[in-house]
XYZ file of C-alpha atoms in Angstrom:
331
model
C 44.202 -25.509 -31.483
C 40.755 -24.436 -32.554
C 40.569 -27.404 -34.925
C 41.423 -29.741 -32.049
C 38.739 -28.138 -29.921
C 36.289 -28.427 -32.825
C 36.999 -32.149 -33.205
C 36.574 -32.585 -29.472
C 33.269 -30.708 -29.552
C 32.163 -32.782 -32.528
C 32.589 -35.840 -30.356
C 31.083 -34.562 -27.109
C 28.640 -31.979 -28.494
C 26.898 -29.395 -26.313
C 27.975 -31.233 -23.171
C 31.575 -30.425 -24.118
C 30.729 -26.705 -24.453
C 29.017 -26.655 -21.079
C 31.865 -28.588 -19.423
C 34.546 -26.302 -20.838
C 32.828 -23.095 -19.715
C 31.967 -24.612 -16.324
C 35.535 -25.702 -15.637
C 36.882 -22.274 -16.539
C 34.356 -20.612 -14.214
C 35.429 -22.999 -11.439
C 39.064 -21.854 -11.780
C 40.483 -24.712 -13.860
C 42.939 -23.280 -16.430
C 40.849 -24.173 -19.485
C 40.296 -21.449 -22.133
C 36.533 -21.077 -22.055
C 36.639 -18.408 -24.758
C 38.448 -20.854 -27.032
C 35.760 -23.445 -26.359
C 33.062 -21.004 -27.463
C 35.109 -20.006 -30.491
C 35.560 -23.651 -31.348
C 31.814 -24.193 -31.043
C 31.225 -21.450 -33.573
C 33.891 -22.988 -35.827
C 32.138 -26.340 -35.564
C 28.822 -24.720 -36.411
C 30.334 -23.366 -39.625
C 31.136 -26.982 -40.621
C 27.641 -28.254 -39.909
C 28.566 -29.508 -36.430
C 26.628 -28.066 -33.483
C 23.618 -26.477 -36.480
C 22.489 -23.953 -33.004
C 25.868 -22.911 -31.323
C 26.238 -19.597 -33.128
C 22.589 -18.681 -32.749
C 22.587 -19.710 -29.086
C 25.687 -17.684 -28.240
C 24.457 -14.660 -30.149
C 21.000 -14.803 -28.621
C 22.293 -15.115 -25.086
C 24.737 -12.301 -25.704
C 22.045 -10.005 -27.059
C 19.724 -10.779 -24.134
C 22.512 -9.997 -21.704
C 23.307 -6.767 -23.528
C 19.672 -5.668 -23.516
C 19.306 -6.532 -19.841
C 22.459 -4.586 -19.038
C 21.051 -1.553 -20.806
C 17.606 -1.752 -19.245
C 18.158 -3.385 -15.858
C 17.284 -0.236 -13.918
C 13.961 0.172 -15.729
C 13.258 -3.526 -15.270
C 14.059 -3.251 -11.554
C 11.706 -0.305 -11.115
C 8.942 -2.100 -12.989
C 9.419 -5.344 -11.080
C 9.587 -3.553 -7.735
C 6.437 -1.539 -8.250
C 4.578 -4.396 -9.879
C 5.656 -6.855 -7.221
C 4.485 -4.568 -4.445
C 1.169 -3.902 -6.141
C 0.600 -7.586 -6.914
C 1.408 -8.574 -3.351
C -1.089 -6.113 -1.956
C -3.671 -7.108 -4.553
C -3.302 -10.748 -3.510
C -3.864 -9.752 0.120
C -6.969 -7.780 -0.766
C -8.140 -10.641 -2.982
C -7.983 -13.022 -0.041
C -10.122 -10.626 1.964
C -12.545 -10.416 -0.954
C -12.767 -14.206 -1.144
C -13.776 -14.208 2.508
C -16.273 -11.348 2.259
C -18.207 -12.143 -0.912
C -19.790 -15.422 0.290
C -21.334 -13.458 3.153
C -22.853 -10.818 0.889
C -26.192 -12.634 0.517
C -26.697 -12.858 4.260
C -25.821 -9.197 4.752
C -28.204 -8.256 1.916
C -31.054 -9.952 3.763
C -30.355 -7.859 6.869
C -30.861 -4.541 5.089
C -34.032 -2.516 5.210
C -35.673 -1.518 1.935
C -34.586 2.140 2.205
C -33.240 3.450 -1.072
C -29.922 4.681 0.331
C -29.295 1.351 1.998
C -29.981 -0.438 -1.270
C -27.189 1.575 -2.855
C -24.863 0.318 -0.112
C -26.253 -3.203 -0.253
C -23.007 -4.608 -1.615
C -20.973 -2.692 0.942
C -18.319 -5.383 0.807
C -17.744 -4.452 -2.827
C -17.376 -0.798 -1.913
C -14.952 -1.607 0.875
C -12.812 -3.832 -1.329
C -12.907 -1.416 -4.257
C -11.897 1.476 -2.041
C -9.094 -0.580 -0.555
C -7.793 -1.435 -4.031
C -7.924 2.233 -4.998
C -5.930 3.208 -1.916
C -3.326 0.534 -2.689
C -3.002 1.753 -6.267
C -2.514 5.396 -5.256
C 0.056 4.521 -2.630
C 1.946 2.201 -5.013
C 2.272 5.018 -7.545
C 3.262 7.718 -5.041
C 5.710 5.502 -3.183
C 7.380 4.466 -6.428
C 7.871 8.109 -7.414
C 9.202 8.938 -3.949
C 11.636 6.016 -4.009
C 12.902 7.043 -7.447
C 13.145 10.731 -6.391
C 10.784 11.823 -9.148
C 8.573 14.080 -7.012
C 10.986 16.996 -6.544
C 9.358 19.331 -9.068
C 5.829 18.716 -7.799
C 6.732 18.887 -4.112
C 8.865 21.974 -4.643
C 6.118 23.796 -6.525
C 3.480 23.023 -3.888
C 5.830 24.014 -1.066
C 6.704 27.310 -2.780
C 3.039 28.154 -3.298
C 2.189 27.355 0.325
C 5.045 29.439 1.721
C 4.013 32.370 -0.472
C 0.448 32.400 0.926
C 1.080 32.476 4.659
C -1.170 34.748 6.714
C -1.691 35.163 10.437
C -5.218 33.791 10.229
C -4.081 30.677 8.369
C -1.134 30.227 10.694
C -3.519 30.096 13.638
C -6.254 27.996 11.980
C -4.003 25.386 10.377
C -1.692 25.323 13.377
C -4.740 24.401 15.471
C -6.057 21.821 13.006
C -2.716 20.023 12.740
C -2.987 19.195 16.444
C -5.862 16.846 15.590
C -3.244 14.415 14.357
C -1.057 14.429 17.464
C -0.747 11.272 19.537
C -2.440 12.611 22.721
C -5.503 13.841 20.830
C -5.862 10.644 18.821
C -5.469 8.434 21.876
C -8.096 10.358 23.851
C -10.584 10.480 20.972
C -10.220 6.792 20.096
C -10.491 5.655 23.725
C -13.558 7.802 24.453
C -15.386 6.622 21.324
C -14.352 3.003 21.909
C -15.544 3.148 25.541
C -18.896 4.601 24.450
C -19.358 1.992 21.719
C -18.325 -0.788 24.071
C -21.037 0.181 26.561
C -23.634 0.634 23.856
C -22.857 -2.095 21.303
C -20.243 -4.393 22.808
C -16.514 -4.930 22.606
C -16.567 -6.333 19.071
C -17.874 -3.076 17.669
C -15.404 -1.040 19.722
C -12.518 -3.160 18.469
C -12.869 -1.727 14.962
C -12.315 1.777 16.324
C -9.324 0.807 18.468
C -7.750 -1.009 15.525
C -7.613 2.181 13.430
C -4.942 4.129 15.342
C -3.022 0.948 16.148
C -2.917 -0.132 12.505
C -2.018 3.372 11.353
C 0.816 3.646 13.896
C 2.295 0.297 12.914
C 2.266 1.067 9.200
C 3.640 4.564 9.666
C 6.608 3.422 11.733
C 7.438 0.697 9.226
C 7.016 2.864 6.117
C 9.003 5.794 7.483
C 11.951 3.531 8.266
C 11.574 1.863 4.882
C 11.738 5.059 2.787
C 13.940 7.184 5.091
C 12.858 10.392 3.416
C 14.080 13.697 4.809
C 11.562 16.347 5.823
C 11.285 19.858 4.370
C 13.538 22.520 5.943
C 10.726 24.003 8.022
C 10.179 20.791 9.988
C 13.217 21.487 12.195
C 11.558 24.660 13.447
C 8.601 22.535 14.597
C 10.870 20.027 16.313
C 9.826 17.221 13.938
C 13.050 15.512 12.949
C 11.977 11.960 12.118
C 11.453 10.654 8.605
C 8.854 12.241 6.382
C 7.050 9.701 4.160
C 4.190 9.172 4.627
C 2.634 11.799 6.893
C 1.761 10.243 10.247
C -0.714 12.979 11.229
C -2.591 12.608 7.947
C -2.617 8.817 8.065
C -3.900 8.620 11.632
C -6.679 11.193 11.247
C -7.846 9.620 7.982
C -7.846 6.106 9.415
C -9.565 6.981 12.683
C -12.074 9.447 11.253
C -13.313 7.223 8.445
C -13.373 4.114 10.654
C -15.465 5.867 13.292
C -17.799 7.279 10.637
C -18.338 3.840 9.103
C -19.061 2.179 12.436
C -21.421 4.937 13.571
C -23.354 4.761 10.322
C -23.662 1.001 10.451
C -24.817 1.177 14.079
C -27.300 3.928 13.146
C -25.789 6.227 15.735
C -24.950 9.185 13.506
C -26.400 11.144 10.561
C -25.347 10.444 7.011
C -23.074 13.480 6.744
C -20.611 12.146 9.334
C -18.290 10.661 6.635
C -18.153 14.097 5.028
C -17.042 15.575 8.334
C -14.364 12.883 8.682
C -13.128 13.558 5.149
C -12.936 17.301 5.840
C -10.888 16.639 8.971
C -8.463 14.424 7.030
C -8.198 17.008 4.244
C -7.604 19.886 6.657
C -4.916 18.076 8.630
C -3.139 17.067 5.436
C -3.167 20.623 4.084
C -1.897 21.931 7.419
C 1.132 19.635 7.269
C 2.182 21.083 3.915
C 1.328 24.651 4.941
C 3.434 24.418 8.097
C 6.328 22.965 6.071
C 6.306 19.792 8.152
C 5.762 17.482 5.162
C 6.044 17.369 1.419
C 2.828 17.222 -0.587
C 3.467 13.613 -1.622
C 3.894 12.699 2.055
C 0.333 13.857 2.617
C -1.037 12.072 -0.459
C 0.634 8.884 0.707
C -0.816 9.435 4.184
C -4.332 9.761 2.809
C -3.893 6.514 0.850
C -2.507 4.564 3.829
C -5.192 5.971 6.143
C -7.916 4.967 3.709
C -6.453 1.481 3.460
C -6.447 1.140 7.261
C -10.035 2.416 7.430
C -11.219 -0.198 4.932
C -9.466 -2.854 6.984
C -11.280 -1.641 10.116
C -14.561 -1.708 8.198
C -13.897 -5.326 7.273
C -13.084 -6.102 10.912
C -16.353 -4.502 11.973
C -18.389 -6.514 9.467
C -16.687 -9.717 10.587
C -17.374 -8.930 14.256
C -20.956 -7.963 13.537
C -21.524 -11.113 11.519
C -20.245 -13.299 14.342
C -22.309 -11.442 16.930
C -25.515 -11.884 14.888
C -24.814 -15.485 13.870
C -27.173 -18.367 14.514
C -27.683 -19.316 18.141
C -26.934 -22.831 19.422
C -29.839 -25.229 19.489
C -29.749 -25.344 23.291
C -30.599 -21.634 23.488
C -33.918 -21.976 21.686
C -37.029 -21.847 23.818
C -40.360 -23.364 22.904
């Protein structure tokens, strides 16, 4: 039978191999294995000189893929996410860089402003850094590779509880609650709106809104359970990333950036915002409401939102200070 198949393959070549395997896959009672065996037989008699190599190569590739498909999936998932975010940030960069020369001309010759002259570069670089940190942490969380680290940090925190820290960190964690964030953002936005216009205030309002949207989506995406102590606090939703940490980081850094650019605050305001974000994040781990990697992910997402709000502010400011129509000029 194999010799008959070999003669048939010698006449129809590779098309015969493909047809035989295809018909078997479609349910036609044709022995596809015999077709492949006949192809190898034909190759031994100098008919079809790549059949054996082709079958062996495909088989080896399939075997290797079967052995390493999980590693390949992890790599592709993490890389795909990172590349997608990098493309998004790259599009923002393509929009911002052409405006750098105009923004440079607006700056005063103060030394500290010269350092921030290419502020678009700093914003984009910081955004890329935040994306990279979150991509790494989220990959480890998805693959359940953070247990040892999270467990060690949680054990250390539980072993160092004191009454003073309970009170101080219990108070600081309230900075990240929805009522506090809503009041703070609305008050600051109202003040900026009266002083500098709605376009400036929009960057502040966008921070908590963007943080809330990302948090809700990411929590449902990862579906990570909270530490045991979270039930005592009445916090039963998903854990990753920390919503308190994300919101305080996003709002604090966005407000600090806008106030600095509007020359309405001293230079140490970003330090104060960073301390607030750090304190709230530590409080979430200390109170056993979140794992340590939840907080790290929250810092990264909050920083990403803050850089987006900074870009929104620069866009709004650029439009507000753009050239006036010719009809508005007065001789």
